[in-house]
Amino acid sequence: MTTSFLVEHAPALMVIVPLVAAFISPLTQRFAPAVRSLLVGGALALTSALALLLASDVFAHGTRIYVFGAQAASLAVPADSGGIPIRIIFAVDPMSALMLVISAVSALAVVLYSLAAERRHSGLGSFYTLFLLMVTGILGMVSTGDIFNFFVFLEILSIASAGLIAFRVDGGVAVEAAIKYFVLSTIGALAILIAIGIYYGEYNALNMALIAQRMQFTLLDQLALVLIVAALAMKCGAVPMHFWTPDAYSMAPSSITALLVVASQASLYGLFRVAFTLYGITLNAACVGWLIIILGVLSMVVGVTMAIPQKNVKRLMAYHAISQTGYMLLGVGVGLAVLGNQPLLDTFGYMAMEGGIFHIINHAMYKGLLFLTAGAIFYRIGTYDLNRMGGLGHSMKWTMVFFIIGALAIAGIPPFNGFASKLMIYESVFAFNPILSVIAMVVSILTLASFVKVFHSIFMGPVLPEFRDVREVPAPMLAGMGILATIVIAFGLFPSTVVDCLIAPAAHALADQGTYIAAVLAGGA
Amino acid sequence: MIFNLPLVAVVALVIIGLATIVLKKNLIKIFLGIVVLESAVNIFLVALGYREGGIAPIYTYAPAGTMVLPTPQALTLTSIVIGVATTALLLSFATVIWKKYGSIEVGFLRRLKE
């Protein structure tokens, strides 16, 4: 009874729980910080549990629809509305379910870490308000089936992220980074709003499934596509709109940086959702696919070459994040380029998309882990400057182990998860165009080279006199990193199980526009 | 033709807004450019829902005839609220920059470059 109730209302509860907890957090802070910690941790644990429950239901029974303000999902299209779903609808298909699980679990790991790491700072009541609002924005973006609602959650996410990037004013430098991020996000969001206006003017609808069904791909639709793709590619940090990324990632508190990585994956999800579900086979798939592939290759190459000379460990990791986003764009872009050509899609298209989507989940895990280790090092020694670090392997053994796991995973070394998804991308992209695959491998080698250098300068060498008293970080921080590291290893050891059970249904759901439309307009599968 | 005038205004405001954001060096002016851009989008949304000779979409005691579309107005209202939050946050950033750097010229925002 309780379980069926929870499953039925899970899509709404996933957004409501963090949203309510966000505004209770400053109140509990007044009574006791311990209560606030319990509230924040409990809210995210509940959200993760709901995400897992919902995902298991979606993977077993197909797309789940939640209609706000209606008694049942079957009322998605009211009888007297002329075939238009007038209410706000959440549509959780396997792709959304996967993103919900990734976001909720990473947020839980990050909050465990952050409860310990931020303990010494002031203003924590509002810090966690913004933190939970960010989680709300991410979860809403990946589960909504209404394009205007998508814009609202995107704005919640942007405003909360900007506040958090600037949270440690840091002599004004953090605010500088936040201004860059926020001005760009606002312009991007307004571009998306213009595109939404175009859709509404043409099709009288805001529901993605209905727009997709009525899609004509006129000149105006092409303009709307350009606006949305440009805005979301900027939000996920693809070259040539990447310049806010290193600043924002390096100035935000480390736990927030790990969450910003998840947020960029949510924007990437939005990009794929628009390209595949909203437009699908009506668009000139080869052309848009190639555009996304080119964005991906540029991001891979520019990201890694900019990363190599960096001296600040978080800026370096931020450039690597740009480079890794390129892999996802490459994989899914290849899938998009052959969309509508069933034989090619079956030979390598689905595999490329699976590789790209698998890389999204892997990247969220190992990149989050790497940013958390950078934060752990900062927590003890107070600097991100690689030239001033050294010999920390003697005292911070667990942090070193987690860093090695993250670094090997990002470089694509077996048996870690980065290898599994990169191998799928190499193989399938090679069948599409061998040169792209070669570029991807070279970028991977450069990534490894860069992380070997970083590892050596942080952890190796004799104990430096100024770091003689450095100790390991507190247990909750290690626990947060431990959750992510466990997932990195588990996904690396059993990639085929993960791909078969989670990734393949998500990739097929993304490519199959007809099923999504039918599911939403019929009120759930 | 006359009903295309709002759309002409939208294009003009978008160009003015973007030009202000790109060309001005003062943070407050850049943020004003964003506000102009927001207004342009809001006018676009409201103009989409306008029907010639339409009345406000309130059904109680409504005379017969066309009504303007209510949905774009709801969208615009949401967008205005988000715009207020955005502007408030941007201005608070400007005050912090003023306190820390003693200037709100973009030229002074150079400390991040390494």
XYZ file of C-alpha atoms in Angstrom:
639
model
C 0.000 0.000 0.000
C 2.633 2.500 1.104
C 5.007 1.341 -1.604
C 2.439 1.658 -4.361
C 1.516 5.131 -3.066
C 5.179 6.133 -3.034
C 5.801 4.764 -6.510
C 2.717 6.486 -7.871
C 3.673 9.873 -6.474
C 7.456 9.479 -6.661
C 7.935 11.890 -9.622
C 6.323 14.721 -7.649
C 7.852 13.745 -4.293
C 11.356 13.746 -5.785
C 11.016 17.476 -6.390
C 8.905 18.300 -3.336
C 11.173 16.671 -0.714
C 14.331 18.707 -1.477
C 12.255 21.848 -2.123
C 10.527 21.726 1.274
C 13.727 20.722 3.059
C 15.475 23.683 1.396
C 13.263 26.195 3.138
C 13.135 24.390 6.492
C 16.930 24.204 6.613
C 17.533 27.825 7.776
C 14.868 27.426 10.475
C 16.438 24.300 11.939
C 19.835 25.977 11.789
C 18.523 28.368 14.465
C 17.790 25.484 16.868
C 20.802 23.276 16.361
C 23.216 22.635 13.507
C 22.938 18.903 14.197
C 19.191 18.978 13.433
C 19.903 20.818 10.202
C 22.532 18.250 9.182
C 20.082 15.470 9.916
C 17.360 17.213 7.911
C 19.552 17.843 4.864
C 21.076 14.358 4.897
C 17.702 12.732 5.549
C 15.984 14.671 2.759
C 18.606 13.605 0.228
C 18.618 9.996 1.470
C 14.838 9.958 1.017
C 15.181 11.477 -2.456
C 17.745 8.840 -3.445
C 15.498 6.057 -2.133
C 12.566 7.474 -4.115
C 14.748 7.740 -7.219
C 15.773 4.086 -6.941
C 12.179 3.011 -6.307
C 10.890 5.017 -9.262
C 13.701 3.835 -11.540
C 13.099 0.165 -10.735
C 9.419 0.682 -11.542
C 10.163 2.524 -14.797
C 12.677 -0.084 -15.967
C 10.182 -2.867 -15.204
C 6.914 -1.322 -16.452
C 7.854 1.439 -18.875
C 7.372 5.206 -18.896
C 5.608 6.694 -15.887
C 3.490 9.812 -16.269
C 2.579 12.112 -13.405
C -0.117 14.705 -14.075
C -0.225 17.594 -11.610
C -3.737 18.526 -10.518
C -5.381 15.391 -11.891
C -6.560 12.349 -10.015
C -4.973 9.807 -12.340
C -2.265 9.721 -14.974
C -4.876 8.609 -17.525
C -6.283 12.166 -17.352
C -3.152 13.529 -19.069
C -5.304 14.753 -21.947
C -8.675 15.889 -20.527
C -11.681 14.952 -22.631
C -12.814 18.565 -23.160
C -9.427 20.078 -23.998
C -9.347 19.322 -27.703
C -6.492 16.848 -27.434
C -4.116 19.225 -25.663
C -2.565 18.157 -22.349
C -3.289 21.370 -20.456
C -1.809 20.348 -17.110
C 1.869 20.186 -16.182
C 3.094 16.666 -16.811
C 6.168 14.864 -15.521
C 7.195 12.081 -17.891
C 9.792 9.683 -16.513
C 11.051 7.342 -19.220
C 14.141 5.100 -18.744
C 16.480 7.946 -19.788
C 14.971 10.323 -17.225
C 14.955 7.593 -14.583
C 18.661 6.988 -15.170
C 19.416 10.705 -14.834
C 17.287 10.898 -11.668
C 19.264 8.091 -10.046
C 22.644 9.568 -11.044
C 21.696 13.019 -9.754
C 20.106 11.877 -6.502
C 22.902 9.450 -5.570
C 25.682 11.941 -6.399
C 23.860 14.618 -4.410
C 23.684 12.251 -1.413
C 27.411 11.474 -1.627
C 28.230 15.153 -1.999
C 26.091 16.195 0.964
C 27.735 13.598 3.248
C 31.087 15.052 2.254
C 29.946 18.623 2.552
C 28.413 18.236 6.029
C 31.916 17.506 7.301
C 33.892 19.756 4.991
C 31.823 22.910 5.495
C 31.418 22.536 9.260
C 33.845 25.347 10.031
C 32.120 27.906 7.798
C 29.356 30.376 8.616
C 26.007 30.886 6.880
C 25.368 27.180 6.563
C 21.587 27.477 6.870
C 21.363 29.332 3.580
C 24.198 27.302 2.079
C 22.080 24.157 2.319
C 18.980 26.030 1.135
C 20.788 26.837 -2.097
C 22.290 23.337 -2.217
C 18.873 21.701 -1.998
C 17.394 24.175 -4.500
C 20.129 23.155 -6.919
C 19.173 19.500 -6.427
C 15.513 20.437 -6.957
C 16.388 22.177 -10.215
C 18.395 19.214 -11.507
C 15.746 16.631 -10.592
C 12.968 18.779 -12.072
C 14.855 19.334 -15.329
C 15.380 15.649 -15.948
C 11.856 14.535 -15.101
C 9.617 17.196 -16.598
C 7.671 16.619 -19.799
C 6.673 20.250 -20.206
C 9.087 22.560 -21.949
C 8.184 25.716 -20.033
C 8.534 23.793 -16.795
C 11.986 22.770 -18.012
C 12.866 26.469 -18.323
C 11.619 27.183 -14.786
C 13.726 24.401 -13.271
C 16.710 25.519 -15.358
C 16.373 28.995 -13.837
C 16.042 27.593 -10.301
C 19.249 25.671 -10.966
C 21.083 28.705 -12.417
C 20.135 31.077 -9.616
C 21.026 28.583 -6.882
C 24.322 27.662 -8.592
C 25.322 31.293 -9.060
C 24.635 31.959 -5.373
C 26.755 28.978 -4.382
C 29.659 29.771 -6.722
C 29.866 33.202 -5.099
C 29.275 31.776 -1.602
C 32.865 32.168 -0.387
C 33.345 35.702 -1.569
C 37.107 35.144 -1.462
C 38.076 38.793 -1.844
C 35.569 39.179 -4.687
C 37.154 36.625 -7.018
C 34.400 34.058 -6.453
C 31.796 36.742 -7.198
C 33.629 37.502 -10.435
C 33.287 33.843 -11.462
C 29.623 33.849 -10.453
C 28.922 36.956 -12.550
C 30.455 35.299 -15.616
C 28.404 32.161 -15.055
C 25.171 33.926 -14.270
C 25.209 36.509 -17.077
C 25.803 33.719 -19.587
C 23.161 31.438 -18.044
C 20.575 34.203 -18.018
C 21.154 35.041 -21.676
C 21.006 31.307 -22.460
C 17.783 30.874 -20.513
C 16.206 33.827 -22.346
C 17.185 32.230 -25.657
C 15.399 29.072 -24.519
C 12.355 31.146 -23.554
C 12.217 32.676 -27.055
C 12.352 29.153 -28.498
C 9.490 28.123 -26.181
C 7.494 31.122 -27.402
C 8.105 30.015 -31.000
C 6.849 26.501 -30.237
C 3.771 27.854 -28.478
C 3.000 30.232 -31.333
C 3.287 27.453 -33.896
C 1.768 24.448 -32.163
C -0.357 25.875 -29.319
C 1.351 23.503 -26.936
C 4.006 23.437 -24.229
C 3.964 19.691 -23.701
C 7.043 18.141 -25.320
C 5.197 15.069 -26.561
C 2.490 17.138 -28.257
C 5.027 19.523 -29.826
C 6.968 16.485 -31.045
C 3.810 15.006 -32.561
C 2.944 18.230 -34.387
C 6.544 19.074 -35.363
C 6.788 20.380 -38.951
C 10.467 21.429 -38.911
C 9.826 24.796 -40.516
C 12.350 27.626 -40.636
C 11.066 28.864 -37.254
C 11.617 25.417 -35.715
C 15.171 25.466 -37.021
C 15.690 28.864 -35.378
C 14.282 27.493 -32.111
C 16.572 24.455 -32.350
C 19.616 26.681 -32.845
C 18.663 28.826 -29.822
C 18.110 25.797 -27.553
C 21.190 23.865 -28.681
C 23.410 26.929 -28.284
C 22.041 27.700 -24.816
C 22.269 24.148 -23.490
C 25.689 23.493 -25.040
C 26.841 26.605 -23.201
C 25.315 25.340 -19.950
C 27.108 21.992 -20.230
C 30.412 23.717 -20.962
C 31.077 22.626 -24.558
C 33.767 24.482 -26.507
C 33.480 27.275 -27.799
C 31.137 28.365 -24.965
C 33.288 26.883 -22.220
C 35.073 29.913 -20.764
C 32.847 30.182 -17.665
C 33.574 26.576 -16.685
C 37.133 26.764 -15.304
C 36.364 29.973 -13.390
C 33.122 28.735 -11.864
C 34.405 25.221 -11.118
C 37.597 26.463 -9.498
C 35.999 29.192 -7.352
C 32.996 27.225 -6.040
C 33.433 25.180 -2.829
C 34.542 21.672 -3.867
C 31.317 19.969 -2.894
C 29.435 22.470 -5.061
C 31.804 21.848 -7.956
C 30.932 18.157 -7.792
C 27.245 19.123 -7.921
C 27.905 21.560 -10.797
C 29.252 18.591 -12.763
C 25.922 16.822 -12.208
C 24.118 20.037 -13.204
C 26.051 20.169 -16.474
C 24.970 16.577 -17.140
C 21.356 17.651 -16.629
C 21.823 20.340 -19.298
C 23.314 17.691 -21.553
C 20.212 15.584 -20.919
C 18.076 18.580 -21.953
C 20.099 18.913 -25.166
C 19.595 15.248 -26.040
C 15.925 15.333 -25.064
C 15.274 18.269 -27.381
C 17.264 16.810 -30.278
C 15.839 13.294 -30.069
C 12.356 13.607 -28.587
C 11.228 17.051 -29.686
C 12.664 16.869 -33.214
C 13.596 13.227 -33.743
C 13.558 12.060 -37.329
C 11.962 15.268 -38.624
C 15.235 17.149 -38.396
C 18.057 16.783 -40.829
C 19.690 14.292 -38.491
C 23.023 13.957 -40.285
C 23.585 17.719 -40.257
C 22.647 18.312 -36.598
C 24.425 15.094 -35.622
C 27.632 16.319 -37.241
C 27.238 19.682 -35.525
C 27.102 17.926 -32.152
C 30.026 15.676 -33.128
C 32.129 18.721 -34.064
C 31.237 20.446 -30.775
C 32.269 17.221 -29.028
C 35.608 16.832 -30.798
C 36.468 20.506 -30.236
C 35.610 20.159 -26.539
C 37.748 17.024 -26.197
C 40.823 18.505 -27.852
C 40.651 22.081 -26.525
C 39.737 20.888 -23.011
C 42.673 18.535 -22.656
C 45.246 20.856 -24.234
C 44.173 23.697 -21.949
C 44.300 21.346 -18.934
C 47.938 20.335 -19.333
C 49.624 23.668 -18.423
C 47.295 24.500 -15.467
C 48.858 25.047 -12.029
C 45.628 25.148 -10.017
C 44.377 21.614 -9.439
C 40.697 22.543 -9.687
C 41.131 24.583 -12.878
C 42.979 21.610 -14.323
C 40.143 19.265 -13.398
C 37.597 21.741 -14.804
C 39.323 21.683 -18.200
C 39.280 17.890 -18.053
C 35.542 18.073 -17.362
C 35.132 20.053 -20.610
C 37.172 17.430 -22.404
C 35.088 14.543 -21.008
C 31.820 16.285 -21.966
C 33.171 16.066 -25.511
C 33.088 12.252 -25.344
C 29.399 12.257 -24.453
C 28.590 14.717 -27.243
C 30.633 12.586 -29.650
C 28.913 9.317 -28.710
C 25.363 10.627 -28.746
C 26.092 12.835 -31.777
C 27.066 9.750 -33.788
C 23.787 8.144 -32.716
C 21.896 11.244 -33.853
C 23.758 11.391 -37.187
C 22.513 7.922 -38.176
C 19.017 8.347 -36.687
C 16.424 7.329 -39.241
C 18.800 4.888 -40.930
C 17.829 1.677 -39.147
C 20.627 -0.672 -40.401
C 23.388 1.777 -39.425
C 21.608 2.529 -36.140
C 21.565 -1.179 -35.314
C 25.198 -1.778 -36.331
C 26.804 1.023 -34.359
C 24.342 3.877 -33.707
C 22.766 2.437 -30.569
C 26.165 1.369 -29.268
C 27.549 4.895 -29.741
C 24.569 6.350 -27.874
C 24.907 3.780 -25.108
C 28.594 4.664 -24.845
C 27.770 8.367 -24.636
C 25.033 7.893 -22.035
C 27.150 5.441 -20.037
C 29.896 8.076 -20.074
C 27.456 10.636 -18.590
C 26.836 8.438 -15.537
C 30.524 7.478 -15.264
C 31.696 11.046 -15.600
C 29.317 12.257 -12.905
C 30.796 9.631 -10.571
C 34.550 9.884 -11.217
C 34.654 13.627 -11.833
C 32.636 14.212 -8.683
C 35.116 11.967 -6.867
C 38.115 13.885 -8.234
C 36.682 17.271 -7.239
C 35.945 15.909 -3.764
C 39.558 14.704 -3.379
C 40.746 18.160 -4.481
C 38.473 19.605 -1.798
C 39.842 17.153 0.778
C 43.391 18.274 0.002
C 42.342 21.933 0.277
C 40.605 21.144 3.577
C 43.937 20.079 5.082
C 46.568 22.232 3.406
C 44.576 25.312 2.273
C 45.871 25.637 -1.273
C 45.015 24.411 -4.766
C 48.442 25.343 -6.162
C 50.190 22.246 -7.530
C 53.624 23.839 -7.137
C 53.181 24.159 -3.389
C 51.979 20.588 -2.807
C 54.004 17.432 -2.368
C 54.483 14.322 -0.276
C 50.866 14.155 0.865
C 50.714 10.420 0.093
C 52.420 9.760 3.422
C 49.644 11.246 5.522
C 46.462 11.229 3.391
C 46.435 7.609 2.276
C 42.695 7.196 1.705
C 42.440 10.445 -0.233
C 45.326 9.223 -2.362
C 43.569 5.910 -3.053
C 40.373 7.723 -4.077
C 42.366 10.086 -6.271
C 44.056 7.153 -8.023
C 40.673 5.507 -8.645
C 39.247 8.732 -10.086
C 42.343 9.496 -12.171
C 42.546 6.017 -13.689
C 38.824 6.061 -14.415
C 39.001 9.410 -16.225
C 42.000 8.236 -18.254
C 40.087 5.129 -19.325
C 42.238 2.444 -17.720
C 40.607 -0.947 -16.990
C 39.036 -2.115 -14.689
C 37.447 1.275 -13.908
C 34.193 2.562 -15.354
C 35.750 5.181 -17.659
C 37.343 2.360 -19.644
C 34.029 0.575 -20.206
C 32.241 3.588 -21.677
C 35.251 4.867 -23.628
C 35.747 1.445 -25.222
C 32.122 1.482 -26.421
C 32.634 4.971 -27.844
C 35.924 4.024 -29.587
C 34.467 0.890 -31.175
C 31.235 2.394 -32.451
C 32.744 5.712 -33.547
C 35.455 3.790 -35.423
C 32.713 2.158 -37.494
C 31.252 5.605 -38.200
C 34.452 7.524 -38.908
C 37.901 6.150 -37.893
C 39.535 9.582 -37.569
C 37.128 10.642 -34.798
C 37.964 7.483 -32.889
C 41.699 8.133 -33.206
C 41.225 11.686 -31.872
C 39.262 10.289 -28.920
C 42.076 7.862 -28.062
C 44.789 10.522 -28.324
C 42.788 12.772 -25.979
C 42.535 9.879 -23.547
C 46.312 9.399 -23.555
C 46.852 13.124 -22.942
C 44.380 12.916 -20.038
C 46.399 10.098 -18.506
C 49.630 12.049 -18.964
C 48.128 15.076 -17.268
C 46.840 13.107 -14.288
C 50.132 11.263 -13.827
C 51.786 14.673 -13.472
C 49.146 15.863 -11.004
C 49.354 12.666 -8.960
C 53.111 12.943 -8.774
C 53.139 16.558 -7.681
C 50.433 16.137 -5.021
C 51.184 12.808 -3.394
C 54.712 11.665 -4.263
C 58.060 12.823 -2.928
C 59.331 13.322 0.613
C 57.118 14.830 3.336
C 57.342 18.600 3.067
C 58.184 20.358 6.360
C 55.115 22.655 6.218
C 52.783 19.647 5.802
C 54.317 17.556 8.618
C 51.170 17.812 10.771
C 48.666 17.080 7.995
C 46.196 14.336 8.914
C 43.561 12.387 6.975
C 40.203 14.150 6.473
C 37.213 13.327 8.758
C 35.269 10.095 8.215
C 32.070 11.571 6.652
C 34.166 13.171 3.898
C 35.816 9.797 3.258
C 32.363 8.169 3.257
C 31.113 10.588 0.586
C 34.147 9.850 -1.582
C 33.802 6.147 -0.762
C 30.249 5.942 -2.186
C 31.384 7.427 -5.488
C 34.560 5.283 -5.599
C 32.543 2.108 -4.973
C 30.231 2.941 -7.873
C 33.237 3.704 -10.107
C 34.734 0.282 -9.388
C 31.431 -1.631 -9.513
C 30.516 -0.147 -12.893
C 34.021 -0.903 -14.161
C 33.878 -4.545 -13.038
C 30.390 -5.326 -14.374
C 29.951 -3.000 -17.353
C 27.880 -5.433 -19.426
C 25.292 -5.872 -16.651
C 24.996 -2.117 -16.198
C 24.724 -1.522 -19.941
C 22.099 -4.232 -20.433
C 19.954 -3.278 -17.442
C 20.240 0.518 -17.361
C 21.985 2.078 -20.323
C 20.481 0.173 -23.263
C 16.844 0.865 -22.229
C 17.756 4.531 -21.760
C 19.408 4.769 -25.189
C 16.480 3.047 -26.884
C 13.990 5.246 -25.046
C 15.875 8.321 -26.240
C 16.018 7.165 -29.860
C 12.396 6.006 -29.947
C 10.378 9.190 -30.284
C 7.082 7.433 -31.108
C 6.876 5.475 -27.864
C 7.500 8.590 -25.768
C 4.756 10.549 -27.540
C 2.315 7.663 -27.289
C 3.098 7.086 -23.617
C 2.578 10.715 -22.606
C -0.555 11.325 -24.660
C -2.101 8.064 -23.480
C -1.285 8.850 -19.855
C 1.419 6.297 -19.137
C 2.425 2.912 -20.420
C 0.893 44.978 -40.668
C 0.059 47.027 -37.600
C -0.101 43.817 -35.557
C 3.492 43.019 -36.450
C 4.660 46.134 -34.636
C 5.137 44.352 -31.266
C 7.364 41.801 -32.991
C 9.401 44.594 -34.587
C 9.757 46.086 -31.097
C 10.892 42.694 -29.784
C 13.651 42.439 -32.390
C 14.742 46.021 -31.712
C 14.843 45.434 -27.947
C 16.805 42.179 -28.360
C 19.397 43.999 -30.454
C 19.588 46.908 -27.971
C 19.886 44.480 -25.036
C 22.617 42.353 -26.621
C 24.526 45.437 -27.794
C 24.428 46.858 -24.261
C 25.684 43.589 -22.771
C 28.543 43.299 -25.253
C 29.629 46.932 -25.583
C 29.194 48.503 -22.130
C 31.968 48.306 -19.553
C 29.963 49.152 -16.440
C 28.480 46.150 -14.619
C 25.205 47.947 -13.820
C 24.772 48.833 -17.507
C 25.466 45.229 -18.519
C 22.816 44.062 -16.059
C 20.406 46.671 -17.467
C 21.040 45.135 -20.881
C 19.899 41.801 -19.467
C 16.748 43.439 -18.093
C 16.023 44.941 -21.542
C 16.498 41.495 -23.079
C 14.071 40.021 -20.536
C 11.479 42.660 -21.384
C 11.868 41.850 -25.069
C 11.135 38.184 -24.399
C 8.138 39.097 -22.219
C 6.668 41.317 -24.936
C 7.213 38.473 -27.406
C 5.242 36.071 -25.203
C 2.355 38.466 -24.608
C 2.211 39.420 -28.305
C 1.893 35.721 -29.186
C -1.301 35.428 -27.173
C -2.984 38.586 -28.470
C -6.072 38.197 -30.632
C -7.507 41.146 -32.547
C -10.277 42.767 -30.499
C -9.845 40.151 -27.767
C -10.876 40.753 -24.154
C -9.222 39.596 -20.948
C -9.755 35.833 -20.448
C -11.998 36.078 -17.372
C -15.090 33.961 -17.819
C -17.296 35.519 -15.121
C -19.844 37.864 -16.795
C -17.746 37.807 -19.972
C -19.436 39.326 -23.034
C -19.502 37.195 -26.173
C -16.505 37.532 -28.463
C -12.864 36.527 -28.732
C -10.586 36.357 -25.722
C -6.808 36.698 -25.736
C -4.922 33.507 -24.838
C -4.354 33.129 -21.093
C -1.369 30.739 -21.225
C 1.207 33.210 -22.609
C 0.180 35.662 -19.890
C 0.811 33.019 -17.247
C 4.190 32.310 -18.846
C 5.021 36.015 -18.868
C 4.103 36.383 -15.221
C 6.397 33.478 -14.309
C 9.131 34.944 -16.471
C 8.781 38.368 -14.787
C 9.106 36.779 -11.336
C 12.215 34.880 -12.417
C 13.532 38.115 -13.917
C 13.164 39.915 -10.586
C 15.127 37.185 -8.798
C 17.811 37.273 -11.482
C 18.164 41.051 -11.357
C 18.296 41.077 -7.560
C 21.072 38.483 -7.516
C 23.055 40.281 -10.232
C 22.794 43.611 -8.382
C 23.896 41.992 -5.136
C 26.953 40.685 -6.998
C 27.611 44.237 -8.190
C 27.515 45.575 -4.612
C 30.010 42.921 -3.459
C 32.326 43.743 -6.369
C 32.034 47.463 -5.499
C 32.933 46.785 -1.863
C 35.872 44.503 -2.647
C 37.365 46.131 -5.758
C 36.210 49.742 -5.380
C 34.950 49.789 -8.963
C 32.290 48.161 -11.084
C 34.100 48.570 -14.393
C 34.588 45.285 -16.247
C 38.242 46.169 -16.739
C 38.824 45.571 -13.019
C 37.419 42.026 -13.168
C 40.760 40.542 -14.103
C 41.911 38.808 -10.934
C 40.737 35.373 -12.109
C 43.076 35.315 -15.080
C 46.192 33.419 -14.219
